[in-house]
CSV table of C-alpha atoms (C1' of nucleotides) and ligand atoms in Angstrom, one decimal:
chain,number,residue,atom,x,y,z
A,1,UNK,CA,-21.8,-36.8,-15.8
A,2,UNK,CA,-24.3,-38.1,-13.3
A,3,UNK,CA,-23.6,-37.6,-9.6
A,4,UNK,CA,-23.5,-41.3,-9.0
A,5,UNK,CA,-20.8,-41.7,-11.7
A,6,UNK,CA,-18.9,-38.9,-10.1
A,7,UNK,CA,-19.1,-40.3,-6.7
A,8,UNK,CA,-18.0,-43.6,-7.9
A,9,UNK,CA,-15.1,-42.1,-9.8
A,10,UNK,CA,-14.0,-40.2,-6.7
A,11,UNK,CA,-14.1,-43.4,-4.7
A,12,UNK,CA,-12.0,-45.1,-7.3
A,13,UNK,CA,-9.5,-42.3,-7.2
A,14,UNK,CA,-9.3,-42.5,-3.4
A,15,UNK,CA,-8.8,-46.2,-3.6
A,16,UNK,CA,-6.2,-46.0,-6.3
A,17,UNK,CA,-4.3,-43.5,-4.1
A,18,UNK,CA,-4.6,-45.6,-1.0
A,19,UNK,CA,-6.9,-43.0,0.6
A,20,UNK,CA,-9.9,-43.7,2.6
A,21,UNK,CA,-13.5,-42.9,1.7
A,22,UNK,CA,-14.7,-40.7,4.6
A,23,UNK,CA,-17.9,-38.8,5.1
A,24,UNK,CA,-15.9,-35.6,5.2
A,25,UNK,CA,-14.4,-36.2,1.8
A,26,UNK,CA,-17.7,-37.1,0.3
A,27,UNK,CA,-19.3,-34.0,1.8
A,28,UNK,CA,-16.7,-31.8,0.2
A,29,UNK,CA,-17.1,-33.4,-3.2
A,30,UNK,CA,-20.9,-33.0,-2.9
A,31,UNK,CA,-20.5,-29.3,-2.1
A,32,UNK,CA,-18.2,-28.7,-5.0
A,33,UNK,CA,-20.6,-30.3,-7.5
A,34,UNK,CA,-23.8,-29.0,-5.9
A,35,UNK,CA,-23.0,-25.3,-6.3
A,36,UNK,CA,-21.5,-24.4,-9.6
A,37,UNK,CA,-20.0,-21.1,-8.3
A,38,UNK,CA,-16.5,-20.0,-7.4
A,39,UNK,CA,-16.4,-20.8,-3.7
A,40,UNK,CA,-14.1,-20.1,-0.8
A,41,UNK,CA,-12.9,-22.9,1.4
A,42,UNK,CA,-14.7,-21.2,4.3
A,43,UNK,CA,-18.0,-21.3,2.4
A,44,UNK,CA,-17.7,-24.9,1.8
A,45,UNK,CA,-16.7,-25.5,5.4
A,46,UNK,CA,-19.7,-23.6,6.7
A,47,UNK,CA,-22.1,-25.3,4.2
A,48,UNK,CA,-21.0,-28.8,5.3
A,49,UNK,CA,-21.2,-27.9,9.0
A,50,UNK,CA,-24.6,-26.3,8.6
A,51,UNK,CA,-25.9,-29.6,7.3
A,52,UNK,CA,-25.0,-32.8,9.1
A,53,UNK,CA,-21.4,-33.8,8.6
A,54,UNK,CA,-18.9,-32.8,11.2
A,55,UNK,CA,-15.8,-31.4,9.5
A,56,UNK,CA,-12.8,-29.2,10.2
A,57,UNK,CA,-11.3,-26.4,8.1
A,58,UNK,CA,-8.1,-28.5,7.9
A,59,UNK,CA,-10.0,-31.4,6.3
A,60,UNK,CA,-11.8,-29.1,3.9
A,61,UNK,CA,-8.5,-27.8,2.7
A,62,UNK,CA,-7.0,-31.2,2.5
A,63,UNK,CA,-9.9,-32.6,0.5
A,64,UNK,CA,-10.0,-29.6,-1.8
A,65,UNK,CA,-6.3,-30.3,-2.6
A,66,UNK,CA,-7.2,-33.9,-3.4
A,67,UNK,CA,-10.0,-32.8,-5.7
A,68,UNK,CA,-7.8,-30.3,-7.5
A,69,UNK,CA,-5.0,-32.8,-7.8
A,70,UNK,CA,-7.3,-35.3,-9.4
A,71,UNK,CA,-9.2,-33.1,-11.8
A,72,UNK,CA,-12.4,-32.8,-9.9
A,73,UNK,CA,-11.9,-29.1,-9.1
A,74,UNK,CA,-10.0,-26.1,-10.2
A,75,UNK,CA,-8.4,-23.6,-7.8
A,76,UNK,CA,-8.4,-19.9,-8.6
A,77,UNK,CA,-6.4,-17.0,-7.2
A,78,UNK,CA,-8.3,-13.8,-7.7
A,79,UNK,CA,-5.7,-11.7,-5.9
A,80,UNK,CA,-7.7,-11.0,-2.8
A,81,UNK,CA,-5.9,-13.5,-0.6
A,82,UNK,CA,-8.6,-16.1,-0.5
A,83,UNK,CA,-8.5,-19.1,-3.0
A,84,UNK,CA,-11.7,-20.0,-4.9
A,85,UNK,CA,-12.7,-23.5,-6.0
A,86,UNK,CA,-15.0,-24.5,-8.8
A,87,UNK,CA,-16.1,-27.8,-10.2
A,88,UNK,CA,-14.0,-29.0,-13.1
A,89,UNK,CA,-16.6,-31.7,-14.0
A,90,UNK,CA,-18.1,-31.1,-17.4
A,91,UNK,CA,-16.5,-27.7,-17.2
A,92,UNK,CA,-14.0,-26.9,-20.0
A,93,UNK,CA,-11.2,-24.4,-19.6
A,94,UNK,CA,-12.3,-20.8,-19.3
A,95,UNK,CA,-11.1,-17.5,-17.9
A,96,UNK,CA,-12.9,-14.9,-15.7
A,97,UNK,CA,-14.2,-11.4,-15.6
A,98,UNK,CA,-14.6,-10.1,-12.1
A,99,UNK,CA,-16.6,-7.1,-10.9
A,100,UNK,CA,-14.4,-4.9,-8.7
A,101,UNK,CA,-17.5,-3.6,-6.9
A,102,UNK,CA,-19.8,-6.5,-6.2
A,103,UNK,CA,-17.4,-9.4,-6.9
A,104,UNK,CA,-19.6,-11.0,-9.5
A,105,UNK,CA,-17.7,-13.5,-11.6
A,106,UNK,CA,-18.4,-14.2,-15.3
A,107,UNK,CA,-16.7,-16.9,-17.4
A,108,UNK,CA,-15.4,-16.4,-20.9
A,109,UNK,CA,-13.5,-18.4,-23.5
A,110,UNK,CA,-11.7,-17.0,-26.5
A,111,UNK,CA,-10.0,-19.4,-28.8
A,112,UNK,CA,-8.1,-16.7,-30.5
A,113,UNK,CA,-6.5,-15.6,-27.3
A,114,UNK,CA,-5.8,-19.2,-26.3
A,115,UNK,CA,-4.0,-19.6,-29.6
A,116,UNK,CA,-2.0,-16.4,-29.3
A,117,UNK,CA,-0.8,-17.4,-25.8
A,118,UNK,CA,0.8,-20.4,-27.3
A,119,UNK,CA,2.5,-18.3,-29.9
A,120,UNK,CA,3.8,-15.8,-27.4
A,121,UNK,CA,5.1,-18.6,-25.3
A,122,UNK,CA,6.8,-20.2,-28.3
A,123,UNK,CA,8.4,-16.8,-29.3
A,124,UNK,CA,10.0,-16.7,-25.9
A,125,UNK,CA,11.0,-20.3,-26.0
A,126,UNK,CA,8.7,-21.2,-23.1
A,127,UNK,CA,6.8,-24.5,-22.8
A,128,UNK,CA,3.4,-23.2,-21.7
A,129,UNK,CA,1.9,-25.0,-18.7
A,130,UNK,CA,-0.9,-22.8,-17.4
A,131,UNK,CA,-2.1,-19.3,-17.6
A,132,UNK,CA,-4.1,-16.8,-15.6
A,133,UNK,CA,-6.3,-14.4,-17.6
A,134,UNK,CA,-8.6,-12.2,-15.5
A,135,UNK,CA,-10.4,-9.1,-16.5
A,136,UNK,CA,-11.5,-6.7,-13.8
A,137,UNK,CA,-14.0,-3.9,-14.0
A,138,UNK,CA,-17.5,-2.9,-13.3
A,139,UNK,CA,-20.4,-5.1,-14.1
A,140,UNK,CA,-23.6,-3.7,-15.7
A,141,UNK,CA,-25.3,-3.2,-12.4
A,142,UNK,CA,-22.3,-1.6,-10.7
A,143,UNK,CA,-21.4,1.0,-13.3
B,1,UNK,CA,13.1,10.4,-17.7
B,2,UNK,CA,16.2,11.4,-15.8
B,3,UNK,CA,16.6,10.4,-12.2
B,4,UNK,CA,16.8,14.0,-11.2
B,5,UNK,CA,13.4,14.7,-12.8
B,6,UNK,CA,12.0,11.7,-11.2
B,7,UNK,CA,13.2,12.6,-7.8
B,8,UNK,CA,11.8,16.1,-8.2
B,9,UNK,CA,8.5,14.7,-9.4
B,10,UNK,CA,8.3,12.5,-6.4
B,11,UNK,CA,9.0,15.4,-4.1
B,12,UNK,CA,6.3,17.4,-5.8
B,13,UNK,CA,3.8,14.5,-5.3
B,14,UNK,CA,4.7,14.2,-1.7
B,15,UNK,CA,4.3,17.9,-1.2
B,16,UNK,CA,1.0,18.0,-3.1
B,17,UNK,CA,-0.3,15.2,-0.8
B,18,UNK,CA,0.9,16.9,2.4
B,19,UNK,CA,3.5,14.1,2.9
B,20,UNK,CA,7.0,14.7,4.1
B,21,UNK,CA,10.2,14.0,2.1
B,22,UNK,CA,12.1,11.5,4.2
B,23,UNK,CA,15.3,9.6,3.6
B,24,UNK,CA,13.4,6.4,3.8
B,25,UNK,CA,10.9,7.4,1.1
B,26,UNK,CA,13.7,8.6,-1.2
B,27,UNK,CA,15.6,5.3,-0.6
B,28,UNK,CA,12.6,3.2,-1.6
B,29,UNK,CA,12.1,5.3,-4.8
B,30,UNK,CA,15.8,4.9,-5.6
B,31,UNK,CA,15.6,1.2,-5.2
B,32,UNK,CA,12.6,0.9,-7.5
B,33,UNK,CA,14.2,2.9,-10.3
B,34,UNK,CA,17.7,1.4,-9.9
B,35,UNK,CA,16.7,-2.2,-10.4
B,36,UNK,CA,14.4,-2.7,-13.3
B,37,UNK,CA,13.3,-6.1,-12.0
B,38,UNK,CA,10.2,-7.5,-10.4
B,39,UNK,CA,11.1,-7.2,-6.7
B,40,UNK,CA,9.6,-8.3,-3.5
B,41,UNK,CA,9.1,-5.8,-0.6
B,42,UNK,CA,11.6,-7.8,1.4
B,43,UNK,CA,14.3,-7.5,-1.3
B,44,UNK,CA,13.9,-3.7,-1.3
B,45,UNK,CA,13.9,-3.6,2.5
B,46,UNK,CA,17.2,-5.6,2.6
B,47,UNK,CA,18.8,-3.6,-0.2
B,48,UNK,CA,18.1,-0.3,1.6
B,49,UNK,CA,19.3,-1.6,4.9
B,50,UNK,CA,22.5,-3.1,3.4
B,51,UNK,CA,23.3,0.4,2.3
B,52,UNK,CA,23.1,3.3,4.6
B,53,UNK,CA,19.5,4.2,5.3
B,54,UNK,CA,17.8,2.9,8.4
B,55,UNK,CA,14.4,1.7,7.4
B,56,UNK,CA,11.7,-0.7,8.6
B,57,UNK,CA,9.6,-3.2,6.7
B,58,UNK,CA,6.5,-1.1,7.6
B,59,UNK,CA,7.9,2.0,6.0
B,60,UNK,CA,8.9,0.0,2.9
B,61,UNK,CA,5.4,-1.2,2.5
B,62,UNK,CA,3.9,2.2,3.2
B,63,UNK,CA,6.2,3.8,0.7
B,64,UNK,CA,5.6,1.2,-2.0
B,65,UNK,CA,1.9,2.0,-1.6
B,66,UNK,CA,2.5,5.7,-2.2
B,67,UNK,CA,4.6,4.9,-5.3
B,68,UNK,CA,1.9,2.6,-6.7
B,69,UNK,CA,-0.8,5.1,-5.8
B,70,UNK,CA,1.0,7.8,-7.7
B,71,UNK,CA,2.1,6.0,-10.8
B,72,UNK,CA,5.7,5.5,-10.0
B,73,UNK,CA,5.4,1.7,-9.5
B,74,UNK,CA,3.3,-1.2,-10.4
B,75,UNK,CA,2.3,-4.0,-8.0
B,76,UNK,CA,2.0,-7.6,-9.3
B,77,UNK,CA,0.5,-10.7,-7.9
B,78,UNK,CA,2.1,-13.8,-9.2
B,79,UNK,CA,0.0,-16.1,-7.1
B,80,UNK,CA,2.8,-17.1,-4.7
B,81,UNK,CA,1.7,-15.0,-1.8
B,82,UNK,CA,4.4,-12.3,-2.2
B,83,UNK,CA,3.7,-9.1,-4.1
B,84,UNK,CA,6.2,-7.9,-6.7
B,85,UNK,CA,6.9,-4.3,-7.5
B,86,UNK,CA,8.4,-2.9,-10.7
B,87,UNK,CA,9.1,0.6,-11.9
B,88,UNK,CA,6.3,2.2,-13.9
B,89,UNK,CA,8.5,5.0,-15.1
B,90,UNK,CA,9.1,4.8,-18.9
B,91,UNK,CA,7.5,1.4,-18.8
B,92,UNK,CA,4.3,1.0,-20.8
B,93,UNK,CA,1.8,-1.7,-20.0
B,94,UNK,CA,2.8,-5.3,-20.5
B,95,UNK,CA,2.0,-8.7,-19.2
B,96,UNK,CA,4.3,-11.5,-17.9
B,97,UNK,CA,5.5,-15.0,-18.7
B,98,UNK,CA,6.9,-16.7,-15.6
B,99,UNK,CA,9.0,-19.8,-15.4
B,100,UNK,CA,7.5,-22.4,-13.0
B,101,UNK,CA,10.9,-23.8,-12.3
B,102,UNK,CA,13.4,-20.9,-11.9
B,103,UNK,CA,11.0,-18.0,-11.5
B,104,UNK,CA,12.4,-16.0,-14.4
B,105,UNK,CA,10.0,-13.3,-15.6
B,106,UNK,CA,9.7,-12.1,-19.2
B,107,UNK,CA,7.5,-9.3,-20.3
B,108,UNK,CA,5.3,-9.3,-23.3
B,109,UNK,CA,2.7,-7.1,-25.1
B,110,UNK,CA,0.2,-8.1,-27.6
B,111,UNK,CA,-2.1,-5.4,-29.0
B,112,UNK,CA,-4.5,-8.0,-30.5
B,113,UNK,CA,-5.1,-9.5,-27.1
B,114,UNK,CA,-5.4,-6.1,-25.5
B,115,UNK,CA,-8.1,-5.2,-28.0
B,116,UNK,CA,-9.9,-8.5,-27.6
B,117,UNK,CA,-10.1,-8.0,-23.9
B,118,UNK,CA,-12.0,-4.8,-24.4
B,119,UNK,CA,-14.4,-6.6,-26.7
B,120,UNK,CA,-15.0,-9.4,-24.3
B,121,UNK,CA,-15.6,-6.9,-21.5
B,122,UNK,CA,-18.1,-5.1,-23.8
B,123,UNK,CA,-19.9,-8.3,-24.7
B,124,UNK,CA,-20.5,-8.9,-21.0
B,125,UNK,CA,-21.4,-5.3,-20.3
B,126,UNK,CA,-18.4,-4.7,-18.1
B,127,UNK,CA,-16.4,-1.5,-18.0
B,128,UNK,CA,-12.9,-2.8,-18.0
B,129,UNK,CA,-10.5,-1.4,-15.4
B,130,UNK,CA,-7.5,-3.7,-15.2
B,131,UNK,CA,-6.5,-7.2,-16.2
B,132,UNK,CA,-4.1,-9.8,-15.2
B,133,UNK,CA,-2.6,-12.0,-17.9
B,134,UNK,CA,0.2,-14.3,-16.9
B,135,UNK,CA,1.6,-17.2,-18.8
B,136,UNK,CA,3.3,-19.9,-16.8
B,137,UNK,CA,5.6,-22.6,-18.1
B,138,UNK,CA,9.2,-23.7,-18.4
B,139,UNK,CA,11.8,-21.3,-19.8
B,140,UNK,CA,14.3,-22.4,-22.4
B,141,UNK,CA,16.9,-23.3,-19.7
B,142,UNK,CA,14.5,-25.2,-17.5
B,143,UNK,CA,12.9,-27.5,-20.1
C,1,DT,C1',-13.4,-58.9,15.3
C,2,DT,C1',-9.1,-57.1,15.1
C,3,DA,C1',-5.0,-54.9,13.6
C,4,DT,C1',-3.3,-50.9,11.8
C,5,DA,C1',-2.4,-47.4,8.6
C,6,DA,C1',-4.7,-43.3,7.4
C,7,DA,C1',-7.8,-39.5,8.7
C,8,DT,C1',-9.5,-36.2,11.6
C,9,DG,C1',-9.8,-31.9,14.3
C,10,DA,C1',-8.4,-28.6,17.9
C,11,DG,C1',-5.3,-25.7,18.2
C,12,DA,C1',-0.7,-24.0,17.3
C,13,DA,C1',2.4,-22.3,13.6
C,14,DT,C1',3.4,-19.8,9.5
C,15,DG,C1',4.3,-15.9,6.6
C,16,DA,C1',3.1,-11.8,4.2
C,17,DT,C1',1.3,-7.6,5.2
C,18,DA,C1',-1.2,-4.1,8.2
C,19,DC,C1',-1.7,-1.8,12.4
C,20,DT,C1',-0.4,0.6,17.0
C,21,DC,C1',1.5,4.1,19.4
C,22,DA,C1',5.4,6.2,21.7
C,23,DA,C1',9.4,8.5,20.1
C,24,DT,C1',11.4,11.0,16.3
C,25,DT,C1',11.6,14.3,12.6
C,26,DA,C1',10.4,17.4,8.6
C,27,DT,C1',8.4,21.6,7.8
C,28,DA,C1',6.9,26.2,8.1
C,29,DA,C1',5.9,30.0,10.9
C,30,DA,C1',7.8,33.2,14.0
D,1,DT,C1',17.4,29.8,14.4
D,2,DT,C1',14.0,28.4,17.3
D,3,DT,C1',9.7,26.6,18.0
D,4,DA,C1',5.4,24.4,17.3
D,5,DT,C1',3.2,20.6,15.5
D,6,DA,C1',1.5,17.4,12.5
D,7,DA,C1',3.5,13.7,10.0
D,8,DT,C1',6.6,9.7,10.1
D,9,DT,C1',9.0,6.1,11.8
D,10,DG,C1',9.9,1.5,13.7
D,11,DA,C1',9.5,-2.2,17.1
D,12,DG,C1',6.6,-5.1,18.1
D,13,DT,C1',1.9,-6.8,17.8
D,14,DA,C1',-2.2,-8.2,15.1
D,15,DT,C1',-4.4,-10.3,11.3
D,16,DC,C1',-5.9,-13.7,8.2
D,17,DA,C1',-5.7,-17.5,5.2
D,18,DT,C1',-3.7,-21.6,5.1
D,19,DT,C1',-0.7,-25.4,6.8
D,20,DC,C1',1.0,-28.2,10.3
D,21,DT,C1',1.1,-31.2,14.6
D,22,DC,C1',-0.1,-34.9,17.0
D,23,DA,C1',-3.3,-37.3,20.1
D,24,DT,C1',-7.5,-39.6,19.2
D,25,DT,C1',-10.7,-41.7,16.0
D,26,DT,C1',-12.0,-44.4,12.0
D,27,DA,C1',-12.1,-47.0,7.5
D,28,DT,C1',-10.5,-51.1,5.7
D,29,DA,C1',-9.1,-55.6,4.9
D,30,DA,C1',-7.6,-59.7,6.8
E,201,LIG,MN1,-15.0,-20.4,-13.6
E,202,LIG,MN1,7.0,-6.3,-15.8
E,203,LIG,ZN1,-20.8,-5.6,-9.9
E,204,LIG,ZN1,13.3,-21.3,-15.9
DNA sequence: TTATAAATGAGAATGATACTCAATTATAAA
DNA sequence: TTTATAATTGAGTATCATTCTCATTTATAA
């Protein structure tokens, strides 16, 4: 998806929800699509500030929520007390392998596991809604 | 394992580590083995207080750490900001299914998935150390 | 322009958990 | 049993990410 299309989609969503298009909101969207990584709110806040747009932490959090709520971003909990956000645009579902030493994050997908999860849920009469699957260990460099 | 054996093992560990056997530490161990659930620190703190032993939150946290460090308990992060603790005694590895509505927690094991995780780690040149696998959805009663 | 509802940001609040340190206590030596 | 002492405890404070508050600013549409 082109950045122009994305921006226009975002504006449409804001309009549809009765929200205003502000430079702060645009800046957060731009940060999320610019860097494909798994970023902390603080990083995004700093990146925006270090450029031109005046923004507050509160607004970054609020905008990230909007992005997550509307399918532009995904929020991850890696268990270290700080949420990470990654773009969801052109990014199908995947899970993560995290290095306990250097924090490197690698993405993986395994259709077999995805299928099995559904079966396990069914066995226990659960209607599956989401899942968290994270592998932790030492990356090649950190072993 | 009998509770007597457990208690004696715990005392041995404390001795081995140069730690003292205190009524507070014993009380936390007793709580962890009494209730097989997935409990918050606050629950354990309240349960101990409501009995006889005087204890503080700080000591409950400190003792839970000792228990986790020494293989008596397992600490889980369910993504809601409060850690859960469960006994690890006579309790082999398993993962969890959590109801998004009522919070019910069901345990599951799947050897296929366990094996695949190892393979995925290997493919990415990771040495696997732990993993988190949590399925979230609606339980039978909450659908 | 103007009216106004929504957004922003500075700073305060929150909540789980960790830390501090003076008072207490378990332990082992005498 | 007494004593010496290092470890433990607990009340309260600190921390840290995130959320909330509310006075001021701004985007939007008439
Ligand atoms: Mn990812
Ligand atoms: Mn369990
Ligand atoms: Zn690494
Ligand atoms: Zn339920």
